[in-house]
Structures are given as structure tokens and as C-alpha cells.
C-alpha positions as semicolon CSV with decimal commas, in nm:
position;residue;x (nm);y (nm);z (nm)
1;X;5,826;-4,827;1,754
2;X;5,701;-4,493;1,624
3;X;5,325;-4,456;1,595
4;X;5,089;-4,242;1,384
5;X;4,718;-4,179;1,435
6;X;4,502;-4,166;1,124
7;X;4,167;-3,994;1,176
8;X;3,943;-4,105;0,890
9;X;3,672;-3,884;0,738
10;X;3,521;-3,721;1,049
11;X;3,334;-3,480;0,825
12;X;3,003;-3,297;0,852
13;X;2,837;-3,504;0,580
14;X;2,916;-3,826;0,773
15;X;2,778;-3,695;1,103
16;X;2,421;-3,638;1,213
17;X;2,244;-3,393;0,983
18;X;2,484;-3,461;0,697
19;X;2,414;-3,599;0,352
20;X;2,536;-3,949;0,444
21;X;2,512;-3,949;0,822
22;X;2,651;-4,227;1,040
23;X;2,471;-4,267;1,373
24;X;2,711;-4,159;1,645
25;X;2,938;-3,966;1,409
26;X;2,936;-3,647;1,616
27;X;3,005;-3,845;1,932
28;X;3,307;-4,002;1,762
29;X;3,433;-3,654;1,671
30;X;3,415;-3,544;2,034
31;X;3,564;-3,870;2,163
32;X;3,864;-3,841;1,931
33;X;3,919;-3,484;2,053
34;X;3,912;-3,602;2,414
35;X;4,147;-3,890;2,335
36;X;4,397;-3,656;2,171
37;X;4,389;-3,417;2,468
38;X;4,505;-3,707;2,685
39;X;4,727;-3,903;2,446
40;X;4,861;-3,686;2,163
41;X;5,213;-3,747;2,294
42;X;5,183;-4,115;2,193
43;X;5,202;-4,017;1,827
44;X;5,488;-3,899;1,610
45;X;5,250;-3,814;1,326
46;X;4,882;-3,729;1,305
47;X;4,684;-3,766;0,982
48;X;4,330;-3,648;0,902
49;X;4,168;-3,781;0,585
50;X;3,870;-3,631;0,405
51;X;3,649;-3,738;0,118
52;X;3,693;-3,460;-0,137
53;X;3,468;-3,539;-0,433
54;X;3,380;-3,349;-0,748
55;X;3,024;-3,217;-0,766
56;X;2,757;-3,366;-0,989
57;X;2,725;-3,412;-1,282
58;X;3,065;-3,578;-1,231
59;X;2,974;-3,909;-1,068
60;X;3,330;-3,961;-0,939
61;X;3,376;-4,282;-1,140
62;X;3,030;-4,405;-1,042
63;X;3,066;-4,328;-0,670
64;X;2,764;-4,094;-0,681
65;X;2,436;-4,255;-0,786
66;X;2,339;-3,974;-1,021
67;X;1,981;-4,012;-1,137
68;X;1,939;-4,350;-0,967
69;X;1,882;-4,487;-0,621
70;X;2,212;-4,551;-0,439
71;X;2,280;-4,909;-0,329
72;X;2,485;-4,795;-0,026
73;X;2,751;-5,051;-0,116
74;X;2,928;-4,903;-0,416
75;X;2,699;-4,611;-0,507
76;X;2,609;-4,330;-0,270
77;X;2,414;-4,004;-0,250
78;X;2,615;-3,692;-0,330
79;X;2,838;-3,613;-0,030
80;X;3,162;-3,442;0,075
81;X;3,188;-3,225;-0,235
82;X;3,515;-3,032;-0,232
83;X;3,478;-2,683;-0,088
84;X;3,132;-2,736;0,065
85;X;3,044;-2,731;0,437
86;X;2,966;-3,104;0,420
87;X;3,326;-3,180;0,327
88;X;3,468;-2,991;0,625
89;X;3,582;-3,167;0,940
90;X;3,315;-3,182;1,211
91;X;3,348;-2,889;1,454
92;X;3,369;-3,124;1,754
93;X;3,690;-3,270;1,610
94;X;3,971;-3,050;1,740
95;X;4,312;-3,144;1,602
96;X;4,650;-3,006;1,710
97;X;4,885;-2,821;1,478
98;X;5,096;-3,013;1,231
99;X;4,834;-3,258;1,106
100;X;4,899;-3,420;0,769
101;X;4,584;-3,346;0,567
102;X;4,488;-3,611;0,312
103;X;4,214;-3,573;0,051
104;X;4,075;-3,867;-0,142
105;X;3,808;-3,937;-0,401
106;X;3,898;-3,655;-0,636
107;X;3,694;-3,770;-0,934
108;X;3,703;-4,138;-0,843
109;X;3,592;-4,397;-0,589
110;X;3,838;-4,394;-0,300
111;X;3,774;-4,541;0,040
112;X;4,127;-4,566;0,178
113;X;4,331;-4,271;0,299
114;X;4,626;-4,439;0,130
115;X;4,456;-4,381;-0,208
116;X;4,451;-4,006;-0,152
117;X;4,718;-3,739;-0,150
118;X;4,885;-3,548;0,131
119;X;4,789;-3,185;0,072
120;X;5,077;-2,946;0,014
121;X;5,345;-3,208;0,075
122;X;5,653;-3,269;-0,132
123;X;5,569;-3,639;-0,089
124;X;5,195;-3,672;-0,162
125;X;5,190;-4,049;-0,098
126;X;5,071;-4,115;0,257
127;X;5,270;-4,434;0,310
128;X;5,590;-4,262;0,199
129;X;5,517;-3,956;0,414
130;X;5,470;-4,180;0,719
131;X;5,788;-4,375;0,646
132;X;5,978;-4,046;0,606
133;X;5,858;-3,954;0,957
134;X;5,992;-4,285;1,088
135;X;5,647;-4,432;1,152
136;X;5,627;-4,810;1,197
137;X;5,287;-4,846;1,365
138;X;4,948;-4,694;1,286
139;X;4,628;-4,648;1,488
140;X;4,311;-4,584;1,285
141;X;3,993;-4,413;1,410
142;X;3,698;-4,232;1,251
143;X;3,412;-4,292;1,008
144;X;3,284;-4,527;0,898
145;X;3,412;-4,852;1,047
146;X;3,269;-5,065;0,770
147;X;3,396;-4,861;0,477
148;X;3,674;-4,601;0,491
149;X;3,818;-4,700;0,832
150;X;3,844;-5,063;0,724
151;X;3,991;-4,977;0,384
152;X;4,248;-4,741;0,536
153;X;4,352;-4,994;0,801
154;X;4,390;-5,276;0,548
155;X;4,594;-5,056;0,314
156;X;4,816;-4,948;0,604
157;X;4,878;-5,314;0,680
158;X;4,948;-5,388;0,313
159;X;5,201;-5,101;0,316
160;X;5,393;-5,278;0,592
161;X;5,275;-5,093;0,903
162;X;5,161;-5,265;1,221
163;X;4,800;-5,151;1,252
164;X;4,540;-5,118;1,525
165;X;4,182;-4,995;1,493
166;X;4,057;-4,827;1,811
167;X;3,700;-4,950;1,778
168;X;3,550;-4,724;2,044
169;X;3,662;-4,424;1,836
170;X;3,474;-4,541;1,526
171;X;3,112;-4,569;1,416
172;X;2,961;-4,787;1,144
173;X;2,697;-4,743;0,876
174;X;2,525;-5,071;0,968
175;X;2,581;-5,364;1,204
176;X;2,602;-5,640;0,937
177;X;2,860;-5,454;0,729
178;X;3,051;-5,359;1,044
179;X;3,078;-5,724;1,150
180;X;3,198;-5,822;0,802
181;X;3,454;-5,539;0,801
182;X;3,587;-5,625;1,147
183;X;3,624;-5,988;1,037
184;X;3,821;-5,878;0,728
185;X;4,042;-5,659;0,946
186;X;4,131;-5,945;1,181
187;X;4,193;-6,178;0,886
188;X;4,416;-5,908;0,735
189;X;4,637;-5,887;1,044
190;X;4,488;-5,571;1,194
191;X;4,454;-5,561;1,573
192;X;4,118;-5,452;1,712
193;X;4,140;-5,275;2,046
194;X;3,999;-4,978;2,235
195;X;4,145;-4,646;2,335
């Protein structure tokens, strides 16, 4: 068994004070940093995903609710625009060298890290990059439990990896959608555990 850790979207815009803040986002950033200080040696590969959207007027295939109220299900306020401070990783998230950086949502609606591309890699497909590193198992942490964490974990499972979500290293947008997402994860064969 060779394990990877995927840190999903721990970005300024998803933490307190950001354009689409998740309550507890900054605490998750710090908790992941502390976890990695203690347990980085458990992982053969470390991945950090980021939303990396085009700015308005591009709506990113309808992801941004330009000129309308967002429904917070499939349309959202403008967030994580490529090259802006909001798209940067939160400063409390300290990652070691050698992280595979993945960007997603470039002009389209992407929730899963497996829909993005590995930056600067000869193999931009995340699943293939993990397989090339010999990874068989994946742990998923980050923001938000009910959207991008769930989508990434389910796509990792669909790609053939054994997957765990470390729930204490995640935070959700809302309790009802978090419960629904956790139910989908269990039904999809993802293990829910803590760090």
C-alpha cells in the first residue's frame, strides 16, 4: 500500500474573510499543517488542489452567477480567480517541498481535483500521476466537505484508488449538504475516518 494525501482547495477565498468563506476554513488550514508535521512520512505523494477560475465576464460555464443571485448549489459568487490573492493557498497551510499542484475550473465548472491538471507535469492527469508514483490509496482533506472534497474523493474511488476522507481535517458549507455528501461518500465506497 502506497498512500497519497490530497489537500483540496484550502484557499483564501474559502476561508474566513474570503469571497466564499467556509466557517472553520482557517482552522482546517492550520490543522492540516499540524497533521503534516507529525505524519508527512505516511505519504508517498502530496497533492494540493486549487480552484483557478477565469475572471468575469467569463462565467466559467455558468459557475459564476454573473448578474444574478447565486443559488449556492451550482452557481456561486465570483471566487478564486486565477492570479488573485483569493486563489492563493491560505497562509496557515504550510506544505513541504515536492507537492503536486493541481488547478481546476479553468473556464468551466470543476469540483473534483481529478478534473483539473497537474501544473508543470509531463502527465497532467492526476490519476495517472498518482499511479506513476505507485499510489494505491488516497486520503482526502480540505474544503469544502460537501462540494470539492466529496467530488475529489468520489472521483479518486472511481479511478480505482482506496479512499479515506479525514473528516476532522475538513469543513463544510452547510450541515444539510454535508450530511448528504457524507452519505454519498459512504455509498460510493469511501471510508470516513479521522486523523
